[in-house]
Amino acid sequence: MTDSIAPIESRDWLRRRSRWSPFEILFWLAALLPFILFPTYLPLASQIAIAALFAISVDLILGYAGIVTLGHAMFFGLGAYFAGIISVRGWGEPVSGLLMAGLFAGIIGYIVSFLITRVQHLALLMVTLGLGLLTYELANALHDLTGGTDGLRGIRTWPIFGQFKFDLWGYTGYAYTLALLFLCFLLSRRLVNSSFGLALRGIRENVKRMPAIGADHKGHLRLVYAISAAIAGLAGGLMAQTTNTVALDSLSFERSADVVVMLILGGTGRLYGAILGTIIFLVARDQLAGINPQYWYFGIGLLLMVVVLFMPTGILGFLARIVDRRK
Amino acid sequence: MMADEDIVLRAEALRKNFGKLEVTRDVAISLPRGARHALIGPNGAGKTTLINLLTGQLKPDAGRIELEGGDITGLAPAHRVRRGLSRTFQINTLFPDLTPIEAVALAVMERERTAGQFWKRLAAHGDAIEESFTILGQLGLADVATRTTRTLPYGQQRLLEIALALATRPRVLLLDEPAAGVPKDESAALFSVIAGLPSDISVLFIEHDMDIVFKFASRIIVLVGGGVLLEADPETVRSDPRVREVYLGHGHG
Ligand SMILES: Nc1ncnc2c1ncn2[C@@H]1O[C@H](COP(=O)(O)OP(=O)(O)OP(=O)(O)O)[C@@H](O)[C@H]1O
Ligand SMILES: [Mg+2]
């Protein structure tokens, strides 16, 4: 520590932090395994990819910028209903439909962000919760548009690029969701490794200092909130298109809460934590709830407590620490 | 008003009450370009409050603040920083989980308005990183540039406070007890860093140690009970009986 580190080395250090690790490459290769090894689980794999995308969207605001939210299903549901409704009304082209759904959720997210950046702490939690409930009731009330409690009926998704039909086994579905998850992951990865990602961490670390270094931190928050809402909307749209159903549960409080649980299980502020948490959560639910739903609630409750008490940085944070120590 | 051109920061008739407590009463100060002024006064005199008013963390109940001739009384803190008015905090207000190079680069990129570029890798902002490195070097923090802030010794964290303020490229720098909690031998070193800042930056610093104040300040403002008791050169302040009574007499530090 006595020798001075040259600026070059320091820049190298910054660059190293955003370099692809072998673990990451391995992980994305492993994501292809369901095609070969567990084809019967492809629908579950799609469901996981969609939920992971949703969890990544929450990680951007919660894990990086430190905005807690209990209402993010709002944007998931808006995207789902948007994609579903345009399909019902005659436009079932998936790619453009999905992009529009994401854009729609992002625009709503940007509008809402002006409210979000005015409040903090408990008030923030209540505002996000309130907006989520409000959207849920609105969708319920707009029965003609959304189908209300019956859900949206008659969604038909055309083949992707006019070529790939959504098959019963879910090959196309998983390929589509995985591709989207990967693309959005790349975008998020670039974002968190950019100067903007640094600014978000600055907000999380000390929001009081931000104005004192001349930062427009509210502007940053509005931008990341809109981006996060758009990604959540894409996830919702994917769900609508791959399952051809949209019901009120896409907007439910439970979905908002579950995604936060997944994120905390995996570890916040590291993107992969969102994915790992989602996998653990949904696979455990699939297996345990199959035996007895009570096992599931008991299991997830226990796991959540163990993680929060003994792995404050989440399961991935815990694993990363072990790997670091070995080096 | 020809003489005005040399005054970089001016405050007039500033007033602030917390409930019934008058914490700032009719304070007027003017800081010339290149100043090295000290703001002294007993605990609770309202020194930090005055800095909070000047930098916009607090809104004054009355009064007016000008930076380089422009009215900034109603301006948000971040906008004042962008106009060249920076500060440090008496109690460390850092980014515990960031490294110094990240924290300083963030301040540089906020200044350059490139902090919102979410599509560009951080390492690609070569100029900002280079500049941040130079700033850290000036403060002797180059060795620890890539260590997490929370693991740094307290003295180095105090230096990082100053580094962050410098990264905004201030015309006026307000230092709230930069050496608070730093051992005496280290605080002299810290102040020689401050004394070595570019001469076009105007500095106002709060400090309790009188040896340091007399050594580094060309002019001293004495604040007592929220009001300016005296503003004068060190010699006059040193020999003023009122100052001896209210400040030096009560023994500080
Ligand atoms: N936000 C606040 N609300 C109410 N009272 C406050 C507030 N901030 C400061 N005060 C009071 O105002 C007075 C001046 O406080 P200030 O922090 O400005 O003093 P100071 O001169 O910086 O003191 P020190 O040398 O201890 O740092 C004190 O009596 C303090 O208790
Ligand atoms: Mg103070």
XYZ file of C-alpha atoms and ligand atoms in Angstrom:
612
model
C 0.000 0.000 0.000
C 2.993 2.285 0.201
C 3.626 2.389 -3.521
C 1.474 4.810 -5.382
C -0.983 3.208 -7.767
C -0.623 4.685 -11.210
C -3.752 6.198 -12.765
C -3.549 3.552 -15.456
C -3.820 0.834 -12.860
C -6.744 2.543 -11.277
C -8.525 2.795 -14.607
C -7.751 -0.867 -15.116
C -9.317 -1.551 -11.781
C -12.478 0.235 -12.881
C -12.482 -1.687 -16.129
C -11.965 -5.019 -14.387
C -15.045 -4.414 -12.326
C -17.219 -4.550 -15.428
C -15.436 -7.406 -17.155
C -17.282 -10.652 -17.931
C -16.359 -13.412 -15.522
C -16.297 -17.131 -16.447
C -19.171 -17.644 -13.991
C -21.364 -15.363 -16.027
C -20.646 -17.125 -19.300
C -21.253 -20.463 -17.611
C -24.527 -19.209 -16.222
C -25.913 -18.113 -19.582
C -24.854 -21.393 -21.177
C -26.624 -23.226 -18.359
C -29.747 -21.226 -19.140
C -29.905 -23.161 -22.422
C -29.985 -26.535 -20.654
C -33.778 -26.776 -20.219
C -34.081 -27.133 -24.015
C -32.128 -30.380 -23.872
C -32.338 -31.733 -20.345
C -35.771 -30.804 -19.025
C -38.073 -30.130 -21.966
C -41.091 -30.881 -19.795
C -40.151 -27.947 -17.613
C -39.955 -25.395 -20.422
C -43.114 -23.568 -19.342
C -41.663 -23.269 -15.828
C -38.380 -22.063 -17.320
C -40.271 -19.351 -19.238
C -42.085 -18.373 -16.106
C -38.760 -18.081 -14.307
C -37.203 -16.023 -17.103
C -40.160 -13.626 -17.018
C -40.046 -13.305 -13.241
C -36.276 -12.830 -13.355
C -36.717 -9.989 -15.828
C -39.236 -8.426 -13.487
C -36.839 -8.899 -10.560
C -34.042 -7.211 -12.529
C -36.297 -4.221 -13.121
C -36.848 -3.942 -9.377
C -33.150 -4.442 -8.653
C -32.326 -1.360 -10.732
C -34.363 0.893 -8.478
C -34.176 -0.985 -5.179
C -30.745 -2.568 -5.304
C -28.918 0.252 -7.048
C -30.774 3.486 -6.353
C -32.161 2.359 -3.003
C -35.820 3.140 -3.721
C -37.993 0.650 -1.881
C -41.186 -0.322 -3.622
C -44.157 -2.497 -2.816
C -46.089 -1.681 -5.936
C -43.973 -2.588 -8.908
C -46.489 -5.162 -10.149
C -48.281 -2.068 -11.380
C -45.887 -1.835 -14.312
C -45.758 -5.578 -14.869
C -49.545 -5.627 -15.064
C -49.752 -2.538 -17.266
C -47.402 -4.179 -19.733
C -49.334 -7.441 -19.578
C -52.701 -5.779 -20.137
C -51.344 -3.578 -22.888
C -49.889 -6.507 -24.812
C -53.009 -8.577 -24.145
C -55.497 -5.906 -25.108
C -53.861 -4.985 -28.412
C -53.823 -8.683 -29.260
C -57.496 -9.039 -28.427
C -58.183 -5.962 -30.545
C -56.440 -7.521 -33.501
C -52.718 -6.893 -33.291
C -51.060 -10.139 -32.226
C -47.596 -9.481 -33.665
C -45.425 -10.299 -30.646
C -42.245 -8.244 -31.069
C -43.863 -4.907 -31.870
C -46.626 -5.608 -29.353
C -44.051 -6.255 -26.665
C -42.070 -3.130 -27.442
C -45.221 -1.046 -27.269
C -46.143 -2.649 -23.944
C -42.711 -1.775 -22.539
C -42.909 1.748 -23.879
C -46.364 2.210 -22.394
C -45.251 1.027 -18.947
C -42.137 3.204 -19.213
C -44.167 6.323 -19.991
C -46.490 5.675 -17.062
C -43.403 5.016 -14.940
C -41.917 8.363 -15.941
C -45.121 10.178 -15.012
C -45.344 8.366 -11.684
C -41.661 9.065 -10.961
C -42.436 12.720 -10.321
C -44.494 11.580 -7.352
C -42.002 8.942 -6.264
C -39.098 11.387 -6.056
C -41.034 13.671 -3.728
C -41.223 11.175 -0.871
C -38.881 8.959 1.114
C -38.824 6.069 3.550
C -42.210 4.984 4.882
C -44.103 7.513 2.784
C -42.391 6.150 -0.306
C -43.406 2.631 0.607
C -46.996 3.762 1.069
C -47.069 5.705 -2.197
C -45.807 2.713 -4.195
C -48.232 0.436 -2.373
C -51.100 2.847 -2.919
C -50.405 3.284 -6.616
C -50.281 -0.496 -6.999
C -53.635 -0.977 -5.294
C -55.121 1.872 -7.280
C -54.070 0.343 -10.576
C -55.447 -3.017 -9.505
C -58.844 -1.527 -8.706
C -58.819 0.504 -11.885
C -58.235 -2.645 -13.947
C -61.003 -4.337 -12.014
C -63.398 -1.481 -12.696
C -62.627 -1.226 -16.405
C -64.365 -4.520 -17.010
C -65.072 -3.906 -20.685
C -61.432 -3.344 -21.431
C -59.756 -5.813 -19.087
C -62.362 -8.473 -18.445
C -62.267 -7.592 -14.750
C -62.121 -10.598 -12.455
C -62.670 -12.982 -15.361
C -59.400 -11.954 -16.910
C -58.707 -10.984 -20.487
C -60.005 -13.439 -23.044
C -59.152 -14.100 -26.629
C -55.480 -13.227 -26.711
C -53.846 -14.681 -29.773
C -50.150 -14.276 -30.363
C -48.917 -14.560 -33.906
C -45.721 -16.405 -34.789
C -42.525 -14.506 -34.037
C -41.241 -12.787 -37.212
C -44.079 -14.671 -38.930
C -41.957 -17.814 -38.621
C -41.854 -19.336 -35.163
C -45.170 -20.474 -33.792
C -45.700 -20.666 -30.061
C -45.824 -24.438 -29.573
C -47.560 -26.379 -26.835
C -44.279 -27.560 -25.380
C -42.983 -24.081 -24.900
C -39.833 -24.251 -27.008
C -40.602 -21.005 -28.787
C -41.897 -19.461 -25.585
C -38.718 -20.167 -23.673
C -36.460 -19.116 -26.548
C -38.392 -15.846 -26.803
C -38.384 -15.068 -23.079
C -34.767 -16.108 -22.640
C -33.690 -13.919 -25.564
C -35.511 -10.981 -24.060
C -34.159 -11.629 -20.602
C -30.652 -11.737 -22.030
C -31.078 -8.519 -24.023
C -32.526 -6.626 -21.074
C -29.830 -8.065 -18.864
C -27.152 -6.746 -21.232
C -28.777 -3.329 -21.166
C -29.050 -3.359 -17.368
C -25.500 -4.589 -17.022
C -24.223 -1.745 -19.143
C -26.384 0.684 -17.199
C -25.122 -0.353 -13.765
C -21.518 -0.251 -14.979
C -21.908 3.229 -16.447
C -21.476 6.629 -14.855
C -25.243 6.599 -14.421
C -25.010 3.356 -12.455
C -22.375 5.017 -10.300
C -24.685 7.971 -9.720
C -27.450 5.579 -8.646
C -25.128 3.961 -6.140
C -24.224 7.434 -4.947
C -27.905 8.121 -4.303
C -28.232 4.858 -2.407
C -25.087 5.486 -0.391
C -25.791 9.070 0.604
C -28.626 10.993 -0.927
C -27.751 14.022 1.215
C -24.353 14.390 -0.389
C -25.655 14.241 -3.958
C -26.876 17.855 -4.204
C -23.663 18.963 -2.504
C -21.670 17.594 -5.438
C -24.011 19.353 -7.846
C -25.944 16.243 -8.816
C -29.426 16.309 -10.254
C -30.305 13.197 -8.281
C -34.027 13.527 -8.799
C -33.473 13.569 -12.534
C -31.445 10.384 -12.216
C -34.171 8.778 -10.154
C -36.855 9.694 -12.663
C -34.836 8.214 -15.488
C -34.074 4.938 -13.733
C -37.658 4.643 -12.548
C -38.915 4.969 -16.110
C -36.372 2.440 -17.378
C -37.280 0.041 -14.587
C -40.991 0.444 -15.302
C -40.379 -0.228 -18.991
C -38.493 -3.452 -18.224
C -41.237 -4.536 -15.827
C -43.721 -3.798 -18.608
C -41.731 -5.964 -21.013
C -41.832 -8.798 -18.482
C -45.587 -8.408 -18.152
C -46.006 -8.298 -21.913
C -43.987 -11.478 -22.237
C -46.271 -13.202 -19.781
C -49.343 -12.128 -21.723
C -47.882 -13.309 -25.015
C -46.464 -16.647 -23.869
C -49.460 -17.736 -21.802
C -52.187 -15.920 -23.750
C -53.813 -14.990 -20.482
C -53.824 -11.847 -18.378
C -55.679 -11.703 -15.112
C -55.847 -9.255 -12.226
C -53.155 -11.192 -10.361
C -50.618 -9.640 -12.740
C -51.261 -6.377 -10.881
C -51.597 -7.887 -7.434
C -49.876 -6.816 -4.264
C -48.667 -10.383 -3.889
C -46.683 -10.100 -7.092
C -45.125 -6.843 -5.872
C -44.181 -8.455 -2.583
C -42.935 -11.724 -4.105
C -40.516 -9.929 -6.388
C -38.979 -8.098 -3.435
C -38.637 -11.421 -1.602
C -36.916 -12.986 -4.629
C -34.547 -10.059 -4.819
C -33.658 -10.157 -1.142
C -33.134 -13.924 -1.281
C -30.722 -13.667 -4.183
C -29.074 -10.437 -3.097
C -29.802 -6.853 -4.138
C -27.605 -4.642 -6.279
C -25.895 -7.349 -8.327
C -28.391 -8.256 -11.108
C -27.541 -11.963 -10.861
C -28.982 -11.917 -7.366
C -32.335 -11.097 -8.945
C -32.039 -14.067 -11.289
C -30.788 -16.512 -8.657
C -33.444 -15.461 -6.158
C -36.145 -15.947 -8.770
C -34.901 -19.419 -9.651
C -34.782 -20.508 -6.002
C -38.176 -19.006 -5.243
C -40.036 -20.435 -8.224
C -38.387 -23.856 -8.290
C -39.008 -24.271 -4.560
C -42.615 -23.183 -5.015
C -43.077 -25.577 -7.909
C -41.695 -28.509 -5.935
C -43.058 -27.773 -2.472
C -46.481 -26.530 -3.442
C -46.859 -29.690 -5.504
C -46.680 -31.668 -2.275
C -48.638 -29.338 -0.033
C -49.109 -25.538 -0.269
C -48.438 -25.230 3.446
C -44.946 -26.621 2.957
C -44.334 -23.843 0.527
C -45.280 -20.993 2.849
C -43.407 -22.603 5.712
C -40.350 -23.173 3.557
C -40.202 -19.709 2.055
C -40.739 -18.086 5.444
C -37.909 -20.061 6.950
C -35.573 -19.458 4.019
C -36.262 -15.738 4.054
C -35.396 -15.496 7.734
C -32.235 -17.552 7.410
C -31.051 -15.387 4.531
C -31.869 -12.070 6.166
C -30.282 -13.092 9.473
C -27.190 -14.902 8.248
C -26.624 -13.671 4.709
C -27.361 -9.951 4.792
C -26.101 -9.542 1.230
C -28.297 -12.375 -0.048
C -27.381 -15.857 -1.189
C -25.302 -14.572 -4.091
C -23.522 -12.053 -1.904
C -22.748 -14.879 0.498
C -21.378 -17.090 -2.283
C -19.353 -14.215 -3.727
C -17.719 -13.683 -0.342
C -16.698 -17.354 -0.175
C -15.210 -17.197 -3.668
C -13.351 -13.975 -2.829
C -11.899 -15.499 0.319
C -10.570 -18.488 -1.598
C -8.601 -16.252 -3.942
C -20.139 49.984 -6.785
C -16.784 49.248 -8.307
C -15.414 47.344 -5.342
C -18.185 44.805 -5.818
C -16.328 43.072 -8.570
C -13.887 41.593 -6.127
C -16.526 40.185 -3.823
C -17.306 36.626 -4.888
C -19.771 35.693 -2.191
C -21.915 38.203 -0.386
C -24.668 37.742 2.172
C -26.840 40.528 3.515
C -29.148 40.636 6.522
C -29.409 36.862 6.724
C -31.785 35.677 9.374
C -32.812 32.222 10.536
C -34.835 31.088 13.530
C -35.449 27.587 14.756
C -38.684 28.103 16.626
C -37.826 30.786 19.156
C -34.099 30.235 18.857
C -32.438 32.939 16.778
C -29.597 31.011 15.180
C -28.647 33.556 12.546
C -29.365 37.211 13.174
C -28.733 39.863 10.568
C -25.521 38.361 9.347
C -23.691 40.123 6.557
C -20.511 38.720 5.117
C -18.520 39.305 1.986
C -15.821 37.059 0.686
C -13.320 38.560 -1.770
C -11.762 36.564 -4.565
C -8.929 34.379 -3.349
C -9.852 34.905 0.307
C -8.609 32.664 3.102
C -11.062 33.661 5.774
C -11.881 31.893 9.009
C -15.249 31.735 10.711
C -14.914 31.212 14.442
C -17.213 31.192 17.424
C -18.155 29.026 20.396
C -20.143 25.808 20.020
C -23.690 26.534 19.006
C -22.830 30.010 17.712
C -24.545 29.209 14.428
C -21.524 28.632 12.199
C -22.785 25.458 10.553
C -26.216 27.014 10.176
C -24.674 29.960 8.352
C -22.962 27.592 5.917
C -26.221 25.696 5.452
C -27.910 28.983 4.584
C -25.199 30.033 2.162
C -25.201 26.689 0.352
C -28.971 26.274 0.348
C -29.383 23.301 2.681
C -31.494 25.686 4.764
C -33.786 28.483 3.592
C -33.225 31.822 5.323
C -36.184 33.579 6.927
C -34.863 36.845 5.528
C -31.858 38.172 3.690
C -30.103 37.872 0.397
C -27.184 35.864 -0.934
C -25.170 36.742 -4.018
C -22.603 34.658 -5.836
C -20.401 36.580 -8.256
C -23.004 39.314 -8.422
C -25.988 37.015 -9.130
C -28.803 36.468 -6.662
C -28.783 32.856 -5.494
C -31.049 33.207 -2.450
C -33.761 30.978 -3.895
C -31.521 28.563 -5.762
C -31.455 24.830 -4.924
C -28.209 23.501 -3.406
C -27.202 21.547 -6.521
C -27.605 24.656 -8.680
C -25.415 26.682 -6.338
C -22.769 23.992 -6.606
C -22.924 24.191 -10.378
C -22.485 27.964 -10.133
C -19.283 27.373 -8.166
C -20.255 27.323 -4.485
C -19.112 24.146 -2.754
C -18.862 22.959 0.807
C -17.634 20.199 3.065
C -19.424 18.829 6.097
C -18.478 18.953 9.760
C -19.629 15.340 10.108
C -18.413 13.085 7.279
C -21.043 12.984 4.573
C -19.428 10.525 2.183
C -20.439 7.515 0.108
C -19.375 4.668 2.439
C -19.547 1.868 -0.108
C -17.903 3.706 -3.003
C -14.167 3.960 -3.474
C -12.569 7.442 -3.485
C -11.907 7.224 -7.225
C -15.573 6.416 -7.851
C -16.849 9.128 -5.534
C -14.624 11.846 -6.968
C -15.264 10.708 -10.549
C -18.985 10.909 -9.824
C -18.616 14.517 -8.698
C -16.526 15.328 -11.785
C -19.046 13.694 -14.112
C -21.962 15.443 -12.448
C -20.135 18.697 -13.077
C -19.521 17.754 -16.706
C -23.149 16.594 -17.019
C -22.052 13.161 -18.207
C -23.306 11.255 -15.168
C -26.588 10.412 -16.870
C -24.987 8.532 -19.750
C -26.275 5.067 -18.953
C -25.107 3.656 -22.261
C -21.399 4.356 -21.778
C -19.090 2.287 -19.597
C -17.617 4.092 -16.627
C -14.076 3.176 -17.666
C -14.709 4.950 -20.982
C -14.903 8.325 -19.209
C -11.114 8.583 -19.362
C -10.806 12.344 -18.826
C -13.003 12.337 -15.743
C -11.065 9.461 -14.212
C -7.762 11.113 -15.017
C -8.908 14.343 -13.408
C -10.251 12.525 -10.357
C -6.926 10.887 -9.969
C -5.145 14.213 -10.047
C -7.451 15.575 -7.354
C -6.904 12.536 -5.139
C -3.180 12.913 -5.703
C -3.257 16.551 -4.573
C -4.773 15.423 -1.301
C -2.434 12.481 -0.868
C -5.189 9.947 -1.428
C -3.806 8.329 -4.586
C -2.689 5.233 -2.698
C -6.127 4.473 -1.386
C -8.078 5.455 -4.503
C -9.515 1.974 -4.988
C -10.263 1.136 -1.371
C -13.792 1.251 -0.051
C -14.390 4.572 1.697
C -15.733 3.008 4.881
C -12.423 1.195 5.435
C -10.304 4.359 5.238
C -8.776 5.899 8.370
C -10.759 8.851 9.649
C -8.141 11.413 8.636
C -8.252 10.245 5.035
C -12.029 10.401 5.061
C -11.735 14.069 6.068
C -9.462 14.630 3.082
C -11.959 12.897 0.826
C -14.581 15.403 2.003
C -12.378 18.121 0.529
C -11.614 16.096 -2.599
C -15.329 15.785 -3.344
C -15.818 19.512 -2.971
C -12.811 20.256 -5.192
C -14.131 17.947 -7.895
C -17.013 20.366 -8.450
C -14.387 22.963 -9.443
C -15.527 25.578 -6.927
C -14.941 29.338 -7.066
C -15.936 29.499 -3.417
C -15.224 26.749 -0.927
C -16.861 26.641 2.490
C -15.133 24.213 4.846
C -17.027 23.263 7.979
C -14.353 22.221 10.480
C -12.334 20.263 7.932
C -10.032 19.006 10.686
C -12.787 18.105 13.151
C -11.670 15.028 15.072
C -8.269 14.871 13.405
C -5.191 14.713 15.696
C -3.348 18.029 16.002
C -0.262 17.020 14.048
C -2.387 15.761 11.164
C -4.628 18.796 11.126
C -1.661 21.082 10.408
C -0.874 18.934 7.383
C -4.494 19.066 6.319
C -4.506 22.836 6.518
C -1.348 23.175 4.512
C -3.199 21.296 1.768
C -5.984 23.860 2.055
C -3.493 26.727 2.026
C -2.024 25.304 -1.165
C -5.314 25.391 -3.081
C -5.309 27.481 -6.268
C -5.310 31.141 -5.324
C -8.422 31.972 -7.351
C -10.570 29.784 -5.103
C -12.033 31.763 -2.225
C -12.047 29.821 0.996
C -14.022 30.299 4.183
C -13.227 27.758 6.873
C -14.558 27.036 10.319
C -11.952 25.951 12.840
C -11.720 25.865 16.617
C -7.933 25.596 16.958
C -6.708 29.176 17.307
C -3.105 28.413 16.343
C -4.340 27.103 13.030
C -6.762 29.971 12.536
C -4.096 32.593 13.125
C -1.671 30.753 10.895
C -3.902 30.184 7.887
C -6.527 32.942 7.914
C -5.928 36.373 6.482
C -9.160 37.601 8.025
C -11.433 36.307 10.774
C -15.167 36.523 11.292
C -16.250 36.000 14.885
C -19.782 34.688 15.274
C -21.424 34.756 18.687
C -25.025 33.921 19.466
C -25.939 33.962 15.801
C -24.577 37.454 15.097
C -21.261 38.727 13.794
C -19.368 40.117 16.774
C -16.387 41.249 14.790
C -14.744 40.866 11.434
C -11.098 41.817 11.289
C -7.535 40.734 10.598
C -5.982 38.163 12.963
C -4.047 40.741 14.993
C -7.106 42.804 15.783
C -9.129 39.702 16.644
C -6.392 38.369 18.860
C -6.246 41.543 20.879
C -9.964 42.305 21.010
C -11.170 42.078 24.611
C -14.702 41.003 23.649
C -13.365 38.115 21.615
C -11.128 37.097 24.498
C -14.092 37.148 26.779
C -16.691 35.267 24.749
C -14.461 32.982 22.845
C -10.871 32.569 23.905
C -11.634 33.061 27.554
C -14.003 30.120 27.696
C -11.307 27.821 26.431
C -11.851 25.664 23.404
C -10.594 22.467 21.844
N -32.191 21.848 12.424
C -32.156 22.470 13.628
N -33.272 22.567 14.374
C -33.256 23.187 15.567
N -32.169 23.730 16.107
C -31.010 23.655 15.437
C -30.947 23.017 14.146
N -29.679 23.079 13.704
C -28.985 23.731 14.645
N -29.782 24.083 15.679
C -29.357 24.834 16.850
O -28.851 26.056 16.385
C -27.714 26.438 17.134
C -26.538 26.643 16.199
O -26.139 25.407 15.675
P -24.913 25.271 14.676
O -24.778 23.850 14.345
O -25.073 26.212 13.550
O -23.703 25.738 15.599
P -22.143 25.699 15.309
O -21.654 27.072 15.507
O -21.843 25.068 14.036
O -21.625 24.790 16.512
P -20.414 23.749 16.586
O -19.188 24.528 16.858
O -20.772 22.873 17.726
O -20.375 23.007 15.297
C -27.492 25.352 18.168
O -28.082 25.778 19.379
C -28.236 24.171 17.602
O -28.712 23.362 18.646
Mg -20.911 23.335 13.418
